[in-house]
Coordinates of C-alpha atoms and ligand atoms in Angstrom, one line a residue:
M5 CA -32.6 -17.8 -16.0
S6 CA -29.2 -20.1 -16.4
S7 CA -29.5 -21.2 -13.2
E8 CA -27.9 -24.4 -12.6
A9 CA -29.4 -26.1 -9.6
K10 CA -26.1 -27.5 -8.7
P11 CA -24.1 -25.7 -6.2
I12 CA -20.8 -24.1 -7.7
R13 CA -18.0 -24.2 -5.6
E14 CA -14.8 -23.2 -7.6
I15 CA -12.1 -20.7 -7.3
R16 CA -11.8 -18.2 -10.4
I17 CA -9.0 -16.6 -10.9
N18 CA -9.1 -12.5 -12.2
P19 CA -7.5 -13.0 -15.9
V20 CA -6.1 -9.4 -15.6
V21 CA -4.7 -9.7 -12.0
P22 CA -3.9 -13.3 -11.3
A23 CA -3.1 -12.7 -8.0
E24 CA -6.7 -12.1 -7.2
A25 CA -8.8 -15.1 -6.7
V26 CA -12.3 -15.4 -5.7
L27 CA -14.3 -18.3 -4.5
V28 CA -17.3 -18.7 -6.3
A29 CA -19.6 -20.9 -3.9
T30 CA -23.3 -20.9 -4.2
A31 CA -24.2 -22.9 -1.1
R32 CA -26.0 -21.1 1.4
A33 CA -23.0 -22.1 4.4
M34 CA -20.5 -20.0 2.7
R35 CA -23.0 -17.1 2.6
P36 CA -21.0 -14.1 4.3
R37 CA -23.2 -11.7 6.8
E38 CA -25.8 -9.8 4.6
A39 CA -25.2 -6.1 4.3
E40 CA -28.0 -3.9 6.5
Q41 CA -31.5 -3.8 4.7
P42 CA -30.5 -0.7 3.0
A43 CA -32.3 1.8 5.1
E44 CA -35.2 4.2 3.0
R45 CA -33.5 5.8 0.7
D46 CA -33.6 10.1 1.7
T47 CA -35.6 11.0 -1.9
R48 CA -36.2 14.7 -1.2
T49 CA -35.0 17.0 -3.5
H50 CA -34.2 19.8 -1.1
V51 CA -33.0 19.4 2.4
E52 CA -32.6 22.9 3.9
S53 CA -29.7 22.1 6.4
C54 CA -27.7 20.1 3.7
P55 CA -24.4 22.1 2.6
F56 CA -24.7 20.4 -0.7
C57 CA -27.8 21.5 -2.0
R58 CA -28.3 24.3 -4.2
G59 CA -28.5 27.7 -2.5
N60 CA -26.6 26.7 0.4
E61 CA -23.2 27.4 -1.4
E62 CA -21.8 29.5 1.4
R63 CA -21.7 26.4 3.6
T64 CA -18.8 24.3 1.8
P65 CA -15.5 25.0 0.8
P66 CA -15.4 27.3 -2.3
T67 CA -16.3 26.0 -5.6
V68 CA -13.6 24.5 -7.8
A69 CA -15.3 23.9 -11.1
A70 CA -19.3 23.8 -11.8
W71 CA -21.2 23.2 -14.8
P72 CA -22.5 25.2 -16.0
E73 CA -21.3 28.1 -13.5
G74 CA -23.5 30.4 -11.3
P75 CA -26.2 29.5 -9.1
E76 CA -27.9 27.1 -11.9
W77 CA -25.4 24.6 -11.7
E78 CA -26.2 21.1 -12.0
V79 CA -22.5 19.4 -11.1
R80 CA -20.3 21.5 -8.8
V81 CA -16.7 20.6 -7.6
V82 CA -15.9 21.6 -4.3
E83 CA -12.6 21.0 -1.9
N84 CA -12.9 18.4 0.6
L85 CA -13.3 19.6 3.9
F86 CA -11.3 16.8 5.9
P87 CA -9.5 15.3 3.0
V88 CA -7.8 12.2 2.9
L89 CA -4.3 13.6 1.4
G90 CA -3.6 17.5 1.7
T91 CA -1.0 19.7 0.5
D92 CA 1.1 19.8 3.7
D93 CA 5.0 18.5 2.7
R94 CA 6.6 16.9 5.6
G95 CA 9.7 17.0 3.5
G96 CA 11.0 13.9 3.0
P97 CA 10.0 10.2 3.4
L98 CA 9.4 8.9 6.9
V99 CA 11.2 5.7 7.1
L100 CA 10.7 3.7 10.5
G101 CA 12.6 0.0 10.1
L102 CA 10.7 -1.7 7.6
Q103 CA 7.6 0.7 7.8
Q104 CA 8.0 3.5 5.2
A105 CA 5.5 5.7 4.8
I106 CA 5.8 9.1 1.9
D107 CA 4.2 12.0 2.5
G108 CA 0.3 12.4 1.8
Y109 CA 0.5 15.0 -0.4
G110 CA -2.2 15.1 -2.9
R111 CA -5.7 16.7 -3.8
H112 CA -9.1 15.6 -2.8
E113 CA -12.3 17.1 -4.2
V114 CA -15.7 16.3 -3.8
M115 CA -18.1 16.3 -6.7
I116 CA -22.0 17.1 -6.2
D117 CA -23.1 14.9 -8.8
H118 CA -26.6 16.7 -9.1
H119 CA -28.3 19.6 -7.2
H120 CA -31.6 17.1 -6.5
H121 CA -30.3 15.5 -3.0
G122 CA -31.3 12.4 -3.2
V123 CA -31.4 11.6 -7.0
A124 CA -29.9 8.1 -7.5
L125 CA -27.8 7.7 -10.8
H126 CA -30.8 5.7 -12.8
E127 CA -32.9 8.6 -12.3
M128 CA -30.7 10.9 -13.5
S129 CA -31.3 12.0 -17.2
A130 CA -28.6 10.8 -19.8
T131 CA -27.8 14.3 -20.8
H132 CA -26.8 14.9 -16.9
L133 CA -24.8 11.8 -16.8
A134 CA -22.7 12.9 -19.9
L135 CA -22.3 15.9 -17.9
L136 CA -21.1 14.3 -14.7
L137 CA -19.1 12.3 -16.8
T138 CA -17.4 15.3 -18.7
A139 CA -17.5 16.5 -15.2
Y140 CA -14.9 13.4 -14.1
R141 CA -12.4 14.2 -17.3
E142 CA -12.3 18.1 -16.6
R143 CA -11.1 17.5 -12.8
M144 CA -8.8 14.8 -13.5
R145 CA -7.1 16.4 -16.4
A146 CA -7.1 19.3 -14.4
L147 CA -5.3 17.8 -11.1
Y148 CA -2.8 16.0 -13.4
A149 CA -1.8 19.3 -14.9
S150 CA -1.7 21.2 -11.4
D151 CA 1.2 19.3 -10.3
P152 CA 3.5 16.8 -11.7
R153 CA 4.4 14.8 -8.5
L154 CA 0.3 13.5 -8.9
R155 CA 0.6 10.1 -10.5
Y156 CA -2.9 9.0 -10.1
V157 CA -6.3 10.3 -10.0
L158 CA -8.9 8.2 -8.6
A159 CA -12.6 8.8 -9.4
F160 CA -15.2 7.0 -7.4
K161 CA -18.7 7.0 -6.0
N162 CA -20.2 5.8 -2.8
F163 CA -23.5 5.6 -2.6
G164 CA -25.6 4.3 0.3
K165 CA -24.2 3.7 3.8
A166 CA -23.3 -0.1 3.3
A167 CA -20.9 1.6 0.6
G168 CA -19.8 4.2 3.0
A169 CA -21.3 7.3 1.9
S170 CA -21.1 9.6 4.9
I171 CA -23.3 12.3 3.0
G172 CA -26.9 12.0 2.4
H173 CA -26.6 14.0 -0.9
T174 CA -25.3 12.4 -4.0
H175 CA -21.7 13.1 -4.7
S176 CA -18.6 11.7 -6.0
Q177 CA -15.0 12.3 -5.0
L178 CA -11.8 12.3 -6.8
I179 CA -8.5 11.8 -5.0
A180 CA -5.0 12.8 -6.9
M181 CA -2.3 11.1 -5.2
P182 CA 1.4 10.4 -5.3
V183 CA 1.6 6.7 -5.8
V184 CA -0.4 4.3 -8.2
P185 CA -2.6 2.6 -5.9
Q186 CA -1.6 -1.1 -5.9
N187 CA -4.7 -2.3 -7.5
V188 CA -4.1 -0.5 -10.8
Q189 CA -0.6 -1.4 -10.4
D190 CA -1.5 -4.9 -10.5
E191 CA -3.6 -4.5 -13.3
F192 CA -1.2 -2.1 -15.5
A193 CA 1.6 -4.6 -14.9
H194 CA 0.2 -7.3 -16.0
A195 CA -1.7 -5.9 -19.1
R196 CA 1.7 -4.9 -20.0
S197 CA 3.5 -8.2 -19.8
Y198 CA 0.2 -9.9 -21.7
H199 CA 0.3 -7.1 -24.1
A200 CA 4.3 -8.2 -24.6
R201 CA 3.7 -12.0 -24.8
H202 CA 0.6 -11.7 -27.1
G203 CA 1.0 -8.4 -29.0
H204 CA -2.7 -6.9 -27.7
C205 CA -4.5 -5.1 -24.8
I206 CA -5.7 -8.1 -22.5
F207 CA -9.0 -6.0 -22.0
C208 CA -9.5 -5.9 -25.8
S209 CA -9.2 -9.7 -25.7
L210 CA -11.7 -10.5 -23.2
I211 CA -14.4 -8.0 -25.1
D212 CA -13.8 -10.1 -27.9
E213 CA -13.9 -13.3 -26.2
A214 CA -17.1 -12.1 -24.6
L215 CA -18.6 -10.7 -27.7
T216 CA -17.6 -14.2 -29.7
Y217 CA -20.1 -16.1 -27.5
E218 CA -18.0 -19.0 -26.9
A219 CA -15.1 -19.8 -25.2
T220 CA -13.1 -23.5 -25.0
I221 CA -11.2 -24.4 -22.1
Y222 CA -8.5 -26.8 -22.4
D223 CA -6.8 -29.2 -20.4
R224 CA -3.4 -27.7 -18.9
D225 CA -1.9 -30.9 -19.6
S226 CA -3.5 -32.9 -22.0
G227 CA -4.3 -30.0 -24.1
E228 CA -7.6 -31.8 -24.7
V229 CA -10.9 -29.8 -24.7
R230 CA -12.2 -29.8 -21.5
R231 CA -15.3 -27.8 -21.9
R232 CA -17.2 -24.9 -23.7
I233 CA -18.7 -22.2 -21.9
D234 CA -20.6 -19.7 -23.4
V235 CA -18.8 -16.6 -22.5
G236 CA -21.7 -14.2 -24.6
Q237 CA -23.5 -14.9 -21.0
Y238 CA -21.1 -12.1 -19.4
V239 CA -22.5 -9.2 -21.7
I240 CA -25.3 -7.5 -19.8
E241 CA -25.3 -4.8 -23.0
R242 CA -23.5 -3.3 -25.5
N243 CA -24.2 -0.6 -27.8
E244 CA -22.7 1.2 -30.4
R245 CA -19.0 2.2 -28.3
F246 CA -19.6 0.5 -24.5
V247 CA -20.5 -2.9 -23.4
A248 CA -21.3 -3.8 -19.8
I249 CA -19.7 -7.2 -18.6
K250 CA -20.3 -9.5 -15.6
P251 CA -16.7 -10.3 -14.7
F252 CA -16.3 -14.4 -15.0
A253 CA -14.3 -13.7 -11.6
S254 CA -16.6 -11.1 -10.0
R255 CA -15.6 -10.2 -6.6
F256 CA -19.2 -9.1 -5.5
E257 CA -22.4 -10.8 -6.0
W258 CA -23.7 -7.6 -8.3
E259 CA -20.2 -6.5 -9.6
V260 CA -20.9 -5.0 -13.2
H261 CA -17.7 -3.2 -15.4
I262 CA -18.2 -0.9 -18.0
L263 CA -15.1 -0.7 -21.0
P264 CA -15.1 1.1 -24.1
L265 CA -15.3 -1.1 -27.2
A266 CA -12.4 0.5 -29.0
H267 CA -9.4 0.3 -27.6
Q268 CA -8.5 3.4 -25.4
A269 CA -6.2 3.7 -22.2
D270 CA -6.6 6.7 -20.9
Y271 CA -10.5 8.2 -19.7
L272 CA -8.8 11.5 -20.6
D273 CA -8.9 10.6 -24.4
L274 CA -12.8 9.9 -24.1
A275 CA -14.2 12.4 -26.8
D276 CA -17.2 14.3 -26.7
D277 CA -19.0 12.3 -28.9
A278 CA -18.9 8.8 -27.3
L279 CA -20.6 10.6 -23.9
P280 CA -24.0 9.9 -24.8
D281 CA -23.3 6.4 -25.3
L282 CA -21.4 5.9 -22.1
A283 CA -24.1 7.8 -19.8
D284 CA -26.9 5.6 -21.4
L285 CA -25.2 2.8 -20.9
L286 CA -24.4 3.8 -17.4
R287 CA -28.2 4.9 -16.5
R288 CA -29.3 1.5 -17.7
T289 CA -26.8 -0.8 -16.1
M290 CA -27.7 1.3 -12.8
H291 CA -31.3 0.8 -13.7
R292 CA -30.6 -2.9 -14.4
L293 CA -28.9 -3.2 -10.7
D294 CA -31.9 -1.4 -9.0
A295 CA -34.4 -3.4 -10.1
V296 CA -32.4 -6.7 -9.4
I297 CA -31.1 -5.8 -6.2
G298 CA -34.1 -3.5 -5.2
G299 CA -32.3 -0.2 -3.9
A300 CA -28.2 -0.5 -5.0
Q301 CA -25.9 0.7 -2.7
Y302 CA -22.8 1.0 -4.1
N303 CA -19.1 1.8 -4.8
Y304 CA -17.9 2.7 -8.5
F305 CA -14.5 3.9 -9.4
L306 CA -12.7 4.5 -12.8
H307 CA -9.5 2.8 -13.7
S308 CA -7.6 4.8 -16.4
L309 CA -3.9 5.0 -17.4
P310 CA -1.9 6.2 -14.6
H311 CA 0.3 9.3 -15.2
C312 CA 4.0 8.2 -14.1
A313 CA 7.6 8.2 -15.8
E314 CA 7.7 4.1 -15.4
C315 CA 4.1 4.3 -17.1
A316 CA 4.9 5.6 -20.3
G317 CA 4.3 3.5 -23.4
G318 CA 1.5 1.8 -21.6
E319 CA -1.0 3.3 -23.6
A320 CA -1.1 -0.1 -26.1
S321 CA -2.3 -2.1 -23.3
Y322 CA -4.1 -0.6 -20.6
H323 CA -7.9 0.2 -21.2
W324 CA -9.8 2.5 -18.9
H325 CA -13.1 0.8 -17.1
L326 CA -15.3 1.6 -14.8
E327 CA -16.1 -1.1 -12.0
I328 CA -19.3 -1.1 -10.3
C329 CA -19.3 -3.1 -7.2
P330 CA -22.9 -3.2 -5.4
R331 CA -22.2 -3.8 -1.8
T332 CA -24.9 -6.9 -0.9
S333 CA -22.8 -8.4 1.7
I334 CA -20.1 -7.6 4.7
P335 CA -16.8 -9.3 4.4
T336 CA -15.7 -11.8 6.9
G337 CA -12.7 -12.9 8.6
F338 CA -12.4 -15.7 6.0
E339 CA -12.0 -13.0 3.2
L340 CA -10.1 -10.5 4.9
G341 CA -7.7 -13.5 6.1
S342 CA -7.3 -15.2 3.2
G343 CA -7.8 -11.8 0.5
L344 CA -9.9 -14.6 -1.2
F345 CA -13.0 -12.6 -2.4
V346 CA -16.1 -14.9 -1.3
N347 CA -19.2 -14.7 -3.7
T348 CA -22.4 -16.6 -3.3
V349 CA -24.5 -15.9 -6.3
S350 CA -23.1 -17.5 -9.4
P351 CA -22.0 -14.7 -12.2
E352 CA -23.6 -16.5 -14.8
E353 CA -26.9 -16.4 -12.7
A354 CA -26.6 -12.9 -11.9
A355 CA -25.9 -11.8 -15.7
A356 CA -28.8 -13.5 -16.4
R357 CA -31.1 -11.8 -14.0
L358 CA -29.8 -8.3 -14.9
R359 CA -30.2 -9.2 -18.7
A360 CA -33.5 -9.8 -17.8
V361 CA -34.7 -6.7 -16.5
V362 CA -36.9 -5.2 -19.1
L363 CA -35.8 -1.4 -19.7
D364 CA -38.1 1.2 -21.8
Ligands
ZN13 ZN1 -28.5 18.2 -0.5
ZN14 ZN1 -8.0 -2.7 -25.1
ZN15 ZN1 -9.9 -2.3 -12.8

């Protein structure tokens, strides 16, 4: 373990979204309220009363897509019964003084990730995970094609009560919306300006830096070397095509990002022959998280190139990635009031512990 005995207390800036800062404070006093201990996970294979279990298809809205089609589906997509965004047009934007709203049109789908009710991601086979990752890609593609007003399709998964999952059966969601969410917009805008200034993609630069195993921090004023840091320590694992990285400015204690090693802006361009490597790295990463935290409750989401006229030309500067954010603490008033995330486990130590997990 590379953990330092001295508590860390520093504000780290997200290099992709400089407006986003994290206070890494490993002293106990800063610890936010711990999340409820994960309730015993429901590991049952089949639950008769669960509408998402195989055989209960008539209890959900109709099937939108399934892999494979028919009663033996492995992954199945249905419309959300309680959509966040609907198809109703109010007929124009709503403006109330300074308050503005645009119609909440869009699409909201639920992806049943596995016919097995309580299976965790790391327990799924790599073949199944490849199917799931294909399903995200295919539904994103279909949703973008269904309505030109849709500018962003967010694919995400909430697993466990602490992560806001309201249904016991393992599932993901896709929300197609008429706006580019602020998080993505911030990443996109900064990546574009970084590209304009430096001629390359900031995500590729961060990957290169992580894989070269050392970075030098210069003093802003004098230009002198302040310290050298071993940036290789942020790589959890890499394979032929993908890398799992612990961000230097991690907002969440056990946050991990997965990115393609070769530049690729849009998840829709993910090639079939890259799927096994991505599935394998995802499975291994979730396994590590589960081993270290013990029953990971998490949110993960895909950040991919937005589809909008203003985003044209962004292929060179944006780089898709999967952000995995395990929920081990509950934000307090300090975080909500300051907008500053508090992380009480040093990313260096977290990375070392994740890397130390022995996998088959
Ligand atoms: Zn179920
Ligand atoms: Zn890139
Ligand atoms: Zn992102």
